[in-house]
């Protein structure tokens, strides 16, 4: 009897479960232990090629590599999103190899059927006073990004707002990019968040702390849930 009931309830769960399949978010912590100076086409069929991965920024005060910071924030974001019922796929979960490049990252998101391809980075500049958070999204280009443009732009807006609110760094706004390989190869909504500047002593010092990494993750989680039209309070 108990078994029969259990089987019956499982069957019901499975049937109704089809309509509540959790959304998938692909988190892409930028860079890796080593740069990748090979080149790849910036979009499908393009003769313009760019380096796969120049290596990323470095913390002027903390000494952290951008790859380490991006991963620390991504792992915290994964925990929050999973707690909120979102399935998370990571493009990398360690900082230990040569960067796979941006086509490969986009293909992970495409294969996962991601509701959002969320790329996590921090910035660098030759000007140490440059600071603030900004979010990039794909510019409209027929055949490459026309299928993801509107949703990417909407995602960029909500995630930028929540990250700024959570970190409290200056709001550098949104920027469209025609030249980002990882955007041009994406078939799912894609954005890239630059949390702050690792070349700015203040922002680097703060981003290296667990408190600010937690804040960054909370902003990314809240923005993602808002984009998915879910309650951001689930991020804690
Ligand atoms: Zn970067």
Short mmCIF file of C-alpha atoms and ligand atoms in Angstrom, two decimals:
data_model
loop_
_atom_site.label_atom_id
_atom_site.label_comp_id
_atom_site.label_asym_id
_atom_site.label_seq_id
_atom_site.Cartn_x
_atom_site.Cartn_y
_atom_site.Cartn_z
CA UNK A 1 0.00 0.00 0.00
CA UNK A 2 2.66 2.42 1.02
CA UNK A 3 4.73 1.41 -1.99
CA UNK A 4 1.75 1.76 -4.31
CA UNK A 5 1.02 5.24 -2.95
CA UNK A 6 4.63 6.25 -3.27
CA UNK A 7 4.79 5.09 -6.88
CA UNK A 8 1.55 6.91 -7.64
CA UNK A 9 2.82 10.14 -6.12
CA UNK A 10 6.12 9.85 -7.97
CA UNK A 11 4.25 9.42 -11.23
CA UNK A 12 2.22 12.54 -10.52
CA UNK A 13 5.36 14.46 -9.63
CA UNK A 14 6.97 13.39 -12.87
CA UNK A 15 3.96 14.39 -14.96
CA UNK A 16 3.51 17.76 -13.31
CA UNK A 17 7.30 18.18 -13.11
CA UNK A 18 7.46 18.73 -16.84
CA UNK A 19 6.02 22.20 -16.41
CA UNK A 20 8.31 23.14 -13.51
CA UNK A 21 11.67 22.10 -14.95
CA UNK A 22 14.17 24.41 -13.26
CA UNK A 23 15.78 26.98 -15.55
CA UNK A 24 19.46 26.51 -16.31
CA UNK A 25 21.93 29.34 -15.81
CA UNK A 26 25.47 28.97 -17.13
CA UNK A 27 28.02 30.80 -14.99
CA UNK A 28 31.21 31.67 -16.82
CA UNK A 29 34.03 32.83 -14.54
CA UNK A 30 36.31 34.65 -16.97
CA UNK A 31 39.86 33.50 -17.77
CA UNK A 32 41.81 30.64 -16.16
CA UNK A 33 45.27 29.97 -14.74
CA UNK A 34 46.92 30.53 -18.12
CA UNK A 35 46.08 32.82 -21.06
CA UNK A 36 45.38 31.29 -24.47
CA UNK A 37 47.01 33.24 -27.29
CA UNK A 38 45.59 31.12 -30.08
CA UNK A 39 42.98 32.93 -32.16
CA UNK A 40 39.38 32.15 -33.07
CA UNK A 41 36.79 33.81 -35.36
CA UNK A 42 34.78 36.49 -33.55
CA UNK A 43 31.53 35.08 -34.94
CA UNK A 44 30.26 32.19 -37.06
CA UNK A 45 31.73 32.47 -40.56
CA UNK A 46 33.81 35.55 -39.71
CA UNK A 47 37.29 36.10 -41.13
CA UNK A 48 38.08 38.44 -38.22
CA UNK A 49 39.93 36.55 -35.53
CA UNK A 50 40.79 37.47 -31.94
CA UNK A 51 42.95 35.96 -29.22
CA UNK A 52 41.06 33.36 -27.21
CA UNK A 53 42.02 34.81 -23.85
CA UNK A 54 44.55 37.53 -23.03
CA UNK A 55 44.68 36.43 -19.40
CA UNK A 56 42.69 39.03 -17.47
CA UNK A 57 43.45 41.67 -14.87
CA UNK A 58 45.48 41.55 -11.65
CA UNK A 59 44.75 43.08 -8.28
CA UNK A 60 47.12 45.97 -7.65
CA UNK A 61 46.80 45.61 -3.88
CA UNK A 62 45.46 42.09 -3.35
CA UNK A 63 47.75 40.34 -5.83
CA UNK A 64 44.74 38.20 -6.80
CA UNK A 65 44.38 37.17 -10.41
CA UNK A 66 41.11 38.09 -12.06
CA UNK A 67 40.56 34.39 -12.79
CA UNK A 68 40.63 33.62 -9.04
CA UNK A 69 38.31 36.47 -8.16
CA UNK A 70 35.84 35.61 -10.93
CA UNK A 71 35.71 31.99 -9.78
CA UNK A 72 35.28 32.88 -6.10
CA UNK A 73 32.29 35.06 -6.96
CA UNK A 74 30.89 32.49 -9.41
CA UNK A 75 31.00 29.70 -6.82
CA UNK A 76 29.15 31.85 -4.31
CA UNK A 77 26.62 32.79 -7.00
CA UNK A 78 26.12 29.12 -7.84
CA UNK A 79 25.30 28.33 -4.21
CA UNK A 80 22.72 31.12 -4.04
CA UNK A 81 21.08 30.25 -7.36
CA UNK A 82 20.89 26.54 -6.55
CA UNK A 83 19.28 27.35 -3.21
CA UNK A 84 16.73 29.39 -5.18
CA UNK A 85 15.88 26.39 -7.36
CA UNK A 86 17.95 27.25 -10.43
CA UNK A 87 20.13 24.62 -12.09
CA UNK A 88 23.68 25.90 -12.58
CA UNK A 89 26.29 24.80 -15.09
CA UNK A 90 29.81 26.21 -14.74
CA UNK A 91 32.22 26.72 -17.65
CA UNK A 92 34.99 25.97 -15.15
CA UNK A 93 35.09 25.10 -11.46
CA UNK A 94 38.82 25.40 -10.83
CA UNK A 95 41.58 27.82 -11.81
CA UNK A 96 44.09 25.27 -13.04
CA UNK A 97 44.45 25.16 -16.78
CA UNK A 98 44.79 27.04 -20.04
CA UNK A 99 41.73 29.13 -20.84
CA UNK A 100 39.39 27.31 -23.22
CA UNK A 101 38.52 30.45 -25.17
CA UNK A 102 35.24 32.15 -25.84
CA UNK A 103 33.68 29.94 -28.52
CA UNK A 104 34.00 26.98 -26.18
CA UNK A 105 32.42 28.95 -23.34
CA UNK A 106 29.49 30.00 -25.51
CA UNK A 107 29.02 26.44 -26.72
CA UNK A 108 28.71 25.21 -23.14
CA UNK A 109 25.87 27.71 -22.65
CA UNK A 110 24.24 26.75 -25.96
CA UNK A 111 24.39 23.03 -25.23
CA UNK A 112 22.92 23.59 -21.76
CA UNK A 113 20.01 25.51 -23.27
CA UNK A 114 20.77 28.25 -20.77
CA UNK A 115 18.11 30.76 -19.82
CA UNK A 116 21.08 33.07 -19.18
CA UNK A 117 24.79 32.87 -20.00
CA UNK A 118 26.25 34.97 -17.19
CA UNK A 119 29.88 35.88 -17.64
CA UNK A 120 31.68 37.14 -14.55
CA UNK A 121 34.72 39.41 -14.86
CA UNK A 122 36.58 42.26 -13.20
CA UNK A 123 38.20 45.09 -15.06
CA UNK A 124 41.65 46.53 -15.44
CA UNK A 125 42.88 49.91 -16.65
CA UNK A 126 46.12 51.83 -16.99
CA UNK A 127 44.34 54.58 -15.06
CA UNK A 128 44.27 53.59 -11.37
CA UNK A 129 41.42 56.03 -10.70
CA UNK A 130 39.06 54.17 -13.08
CA UNK A 131 36.40 52.45 -10.97
CA UNK A 132 32.86 51.16 -10.96
CA UNK A 133 30.73 48.31 -12.24
CA UNK A 134 29.41 47.88 -15.74
CA UNK A 135 27.66 45.23 -17.78
CA UNK A 136 28.18 44.38 -21.43
CA UNK A 137 25.76 42.71 -23.80
CA UNK A 138 25.78 41.76 -27.48
CA UNK A 139 25.11 44.43 -30.08
CA UNK A 140 22.45 43.61 -32.64
CA UNK A 141 23.85 41.84 -35.65
CA UNK A 142 21.67 39.94 -38.10
CA UNK A 143 22.51 36.23 -38.17
CA UNK A 144 24.61 36.39 -35.01
CA UNK A 145 22.76 38.04 -32.18
CA UNK A 146 19.33 39.04 -33.49
CA UNK A 147 17.83 36.04 -31.69
CA UNK A 148 19.29 36.97 -28.30
CA UNK A 149 19.61 40.77 -28.45
CA UNK A 150 16.41 41.83 -26.70
CA UNK A 151 16.64 39.33 -23.87
CA UNK A 152 20.36 39.97 -23.36
CA UNK A 153 19.74 43.71 -23.11
CA UNK A 154 16.96 43.18 -20.57
CA UNK A 155 19.19 40.84 -18.53
CA UNK A 156 22.04 43.35 -18.62
CA UNK A 157 19.78 46.08 -17.26
CA UNK A 158 18.45 44.17 -14.27
CA UNK A 159 21.74 42.50 -13.37
CA UNK A 160 23.66 45.78 -13.59
CA UNK A 161 21.14 47.49 -11.33
CA UNK A 162 21.31 44.74 -8.70
CA UNK A 163 25.12 44.48 -8.78
CA UNK A 164 25.47 48.24 -8.32
CA UNK A 165 22.96 48.20 -5.50
CA UNK A 166 24.75 45.32 -3.81
CA UNK A 167 28.40 46.39 -4.24
CA UNK A 168 27.88 50.13 -3.99
CA UNK A 169 30.53 50.91 -6.61
CA UNK A 170 29.91 53.70 -9.18
CA UNK A 171 27.43 52.78 -11.90
CA UNK A 172 29.23 52.78 -15.25
CA UNK A 173 26.10 51.58 -16.99
CA UNK A 174 25.64 49.24 -19.94
CA UNK A 175 27.68 48.80 -23.08
CA UNK A 176 26.84 47.04 -26.34
CA UNK A 177 29.67 45.07 -27.94
CA UNK A 178 29.98 43.94 -31.54
CA UNK A 179 33.38 42.32 -31.03
CA UNK A 180 32.90 39.81 -28.21
CA UNK A 181 33.42 36.30 -29.49
CA UNK A 182 31.56 34.81 -26.55
CA UNK A 183 28.50 36.89 -27.40
CA UNK A 184 28.55 36.36 -31.15
CA UNK A 185 28.64 32.57 -30.77
CA UNK A 186 25.92 32.47 -28.11
CA UNK A 187 22.46 31.23 -29.05
CA UNK A 188 21.12 32.04 -25.59
CA UNK A 189 20.82 35.39 -23.76
CA UNK A 190 24.32 36.47 -22.77
CA UNK A 191 25.81 39.23 -20.63
CA UNK A 192 29.22 40.00 -19.14
CA UNK A 193 29.47 41.75 -15.80
CA UNK A 194 32.60 43.72 -14.93
CA UNK A 195 32.25 43.84 -11.15
CA UNK A 196 34.83 46.55 -10.54
CA UNK A 197 38.40 47.56 -11.27
CA UNK A 198 41.23 45.43 -9.90
CA UNK A 199 43.58 48.27 -10.90
CA UNK A 200 41.78 50.64 -8.52
CA UNK A 201 43.27 50.12 -5.04
CA UNK A 202 39.98 50.62 -3.22
CA UNK A 203 37.86 48.35 -5.40
CA UNK A 204 40.58 45.69 -5.57
CA UNK A 205 40.94 45.66 -1.77
CA UNK A 206 37.19 45.35 -1.29
CA UNK A 207 36.60 42.72 -3.99
CA UNK A 208 39.26 40.52 -2.39
CA UNK A 209 37.21 40.27 0.83
CA UNK A 210 34.61 37.56 1.52
CA UNK A 211 32.10 40.30 2.38
CA UNK A 212 32.28 41.93 -1.05
CA UNK A 213 32.43 38.61 -2.87
CA UNK A 214 29.22 37.69 -1.05
CA UNK A 215 27.72 41.04 -2.04
CA UNK A 216 28.69 40.53 -5.66
CA UNK A 217 27.14 37.06 -5.67
CA UNK A 218 23.96 38.37 -4.08
CA UNK A 219 23.62 41.08 -6.72
CA UNK A 220 24.24 38.60 -9.53
CA UNK A 221 21.73 36.16 -8.05
CA UNK A 222 19.06 38.83 -7.55
CA UNK A 223 19.53 40.21 -11.05
CA UNK A 224 19.35 36.73 -12.54
CA UNK A 225 16.16 35.84 -10.68
CA UNK A 226 14.55 39.13 -11.69
CA UNK A 227 15.46 38.42 -15.30
CA UNK A 228 13.89 34.95 -14.91
CA UNK A 229 10.79 36.67 -13.46
CA UNK A 230 11.30 35.00 -10.11
CA UNK A 231 11.32 36.55 -6.65
CA UNK A 232 14.83 37.89 -5.86
CA UNK A 233 14.22 37.37 -2.14
CA UNK A 234 15.16 33.70 -2.76
CA UNK A 235 18.80 34.86 -2.96
CA UNK A 236 18.77 35.55 0.79
ZN1 LIG B 1 38.18 39.60 -17.66
#
